[in-house]
CSV table of C-alpha atoms in Angstrom, one decimal:
chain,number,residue,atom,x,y,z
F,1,UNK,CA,0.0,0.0,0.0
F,2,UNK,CA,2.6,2.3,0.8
F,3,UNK,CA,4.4,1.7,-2.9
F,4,UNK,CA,1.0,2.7,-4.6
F,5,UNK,CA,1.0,5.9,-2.4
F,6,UNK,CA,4.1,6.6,-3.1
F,7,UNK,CA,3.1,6.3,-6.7
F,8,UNK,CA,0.7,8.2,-6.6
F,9,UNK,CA,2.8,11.3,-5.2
F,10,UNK,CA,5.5,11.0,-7.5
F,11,UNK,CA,2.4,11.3,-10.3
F,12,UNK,CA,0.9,14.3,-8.7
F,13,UNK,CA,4.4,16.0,-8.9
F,14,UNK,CA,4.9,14.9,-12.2
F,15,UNK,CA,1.6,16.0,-13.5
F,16,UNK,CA,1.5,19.6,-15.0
F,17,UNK,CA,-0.1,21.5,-17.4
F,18,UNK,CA,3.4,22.4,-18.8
F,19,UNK,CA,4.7,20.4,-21.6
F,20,UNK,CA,7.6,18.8,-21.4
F,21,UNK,CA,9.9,18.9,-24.2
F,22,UNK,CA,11.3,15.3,-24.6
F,23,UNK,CA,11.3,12.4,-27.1
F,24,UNK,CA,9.0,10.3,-26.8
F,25,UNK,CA,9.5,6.3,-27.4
F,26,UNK,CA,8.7,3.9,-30.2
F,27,UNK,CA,5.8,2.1,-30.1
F,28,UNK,CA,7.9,-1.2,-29.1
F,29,UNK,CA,9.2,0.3,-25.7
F,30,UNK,CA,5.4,1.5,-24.6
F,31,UNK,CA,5.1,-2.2,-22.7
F,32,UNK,CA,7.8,-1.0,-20.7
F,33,UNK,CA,6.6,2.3,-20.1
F,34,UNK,CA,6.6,3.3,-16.3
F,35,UNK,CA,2.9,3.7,-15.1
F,36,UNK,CA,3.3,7.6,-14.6
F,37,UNK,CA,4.7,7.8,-18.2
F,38,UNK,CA,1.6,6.5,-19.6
F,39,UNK,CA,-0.8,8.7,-17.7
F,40,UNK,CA,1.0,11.7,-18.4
F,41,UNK,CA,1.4,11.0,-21.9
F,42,UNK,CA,-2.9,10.7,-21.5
F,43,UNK,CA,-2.8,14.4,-20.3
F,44,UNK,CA,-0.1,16.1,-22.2
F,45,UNK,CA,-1.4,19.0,-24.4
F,46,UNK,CA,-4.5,20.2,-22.6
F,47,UNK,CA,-4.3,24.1,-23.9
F,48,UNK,CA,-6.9,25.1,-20.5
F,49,UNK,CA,-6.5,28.1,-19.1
F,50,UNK,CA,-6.0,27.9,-15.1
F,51,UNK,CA,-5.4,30.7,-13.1
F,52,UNK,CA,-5.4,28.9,-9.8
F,53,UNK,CA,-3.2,25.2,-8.6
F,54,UNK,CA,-5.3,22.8,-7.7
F,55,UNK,CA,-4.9,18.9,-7.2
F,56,UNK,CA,-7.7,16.9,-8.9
F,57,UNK,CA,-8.7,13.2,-7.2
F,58,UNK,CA,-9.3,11.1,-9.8
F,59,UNK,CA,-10.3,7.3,-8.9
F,60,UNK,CA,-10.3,4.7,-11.6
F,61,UNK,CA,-10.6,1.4,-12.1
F,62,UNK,CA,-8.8,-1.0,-14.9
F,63,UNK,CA,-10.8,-4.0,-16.2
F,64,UNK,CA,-10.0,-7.4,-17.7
F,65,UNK,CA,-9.1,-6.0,-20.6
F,66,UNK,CA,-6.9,-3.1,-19.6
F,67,UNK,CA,-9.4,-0.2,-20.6
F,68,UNK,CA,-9.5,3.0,-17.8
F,69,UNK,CA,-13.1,2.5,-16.1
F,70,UNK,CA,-13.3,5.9,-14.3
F,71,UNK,CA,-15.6,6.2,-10.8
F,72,UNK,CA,-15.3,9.7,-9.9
F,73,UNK,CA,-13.5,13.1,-10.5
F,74,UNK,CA,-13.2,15.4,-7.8
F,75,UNK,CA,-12.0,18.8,-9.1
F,76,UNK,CA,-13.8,22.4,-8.7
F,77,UNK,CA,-12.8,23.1,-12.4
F,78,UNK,CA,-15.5,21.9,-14.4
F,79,UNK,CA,-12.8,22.5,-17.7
F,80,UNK,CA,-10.2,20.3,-15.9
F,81,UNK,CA,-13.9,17.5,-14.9
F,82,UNK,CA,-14.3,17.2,-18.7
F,83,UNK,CA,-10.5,17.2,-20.0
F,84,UNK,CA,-9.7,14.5,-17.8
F,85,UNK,CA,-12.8,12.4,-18.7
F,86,UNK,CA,-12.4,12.9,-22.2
F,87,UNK,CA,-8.7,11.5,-22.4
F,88,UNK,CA,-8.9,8.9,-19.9
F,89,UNK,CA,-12.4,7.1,-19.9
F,90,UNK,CA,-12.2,3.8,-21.4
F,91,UNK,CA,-8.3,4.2,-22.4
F,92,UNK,CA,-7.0,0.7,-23.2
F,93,UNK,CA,-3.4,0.8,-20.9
F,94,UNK,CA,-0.1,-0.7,-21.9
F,95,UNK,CA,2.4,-2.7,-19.6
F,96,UNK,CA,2.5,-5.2,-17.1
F,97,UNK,CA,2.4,-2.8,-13.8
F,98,UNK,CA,-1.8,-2.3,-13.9
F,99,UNK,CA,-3.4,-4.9,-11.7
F,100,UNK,CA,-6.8,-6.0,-13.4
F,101,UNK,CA,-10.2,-4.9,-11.1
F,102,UNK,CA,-8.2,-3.1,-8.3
F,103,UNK,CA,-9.3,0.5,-7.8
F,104,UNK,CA,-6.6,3.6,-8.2
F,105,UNK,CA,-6.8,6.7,-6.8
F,106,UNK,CA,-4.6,9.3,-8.5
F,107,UNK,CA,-3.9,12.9,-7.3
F,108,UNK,CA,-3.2,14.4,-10.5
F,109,UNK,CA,-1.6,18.5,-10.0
F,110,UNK,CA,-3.0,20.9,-12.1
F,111,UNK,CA,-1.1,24.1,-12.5
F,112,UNK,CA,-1.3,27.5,-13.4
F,113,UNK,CA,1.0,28.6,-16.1
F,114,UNK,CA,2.8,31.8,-14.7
């Protein structure tokens, strides 16, 4: 338990609405993509507007067949509500670190660009 909220911080810190400028890899080394990699790659590009940081809850669930089944989104931003359902509901995920039918919880950072 402690891992996945340990996870789960070092994706809220990673999480921006900056975009990083980096390469990003072939299709063949997505299976061994870190679980923050993927997500991030999700949520890259949103082009919202936010004057104010703010950290989203987002709790998700992954099916048998590795698709993003999302339960709820807690944010006050109704933008930032919609972006995040838009690119992650039903999202087929990559890699061999998802466990099938266990529910996530991901703070996910949203900040203002200044």
């Amino acid at each position: 338990m402690k891992t996945f909220k340990l996870l789960f911080v070092a994706l809220a810190l990673v999480f921006s609405s900056t975009v990083f400028a980096a390469e990003l890899p072939s299709e063949e080394d997505r299976s061994n993509s870190p679980i923050s990699y993927e997500i991030e790659k999700m949520l890259a590009d949103s082009n919202l507007i936010i004057e104010n940081d703010f950290v989203v809850t987002v709790v998700f669930k992954v099916n048998s067949e590795m698709r993003i089944e999302l339960k709820s989104i807690d944010s006050p931003n109704e933008a930032v509500n919609a972006f995040l359902e838009k690119r992650l509901k039903n999202r087929k995920l990559h890699g061999d670190d998802w466990l099938a039918e266990k529910l996530y919880e991901l703070p996910v950072r949203v900040r203002a660009l200044r």
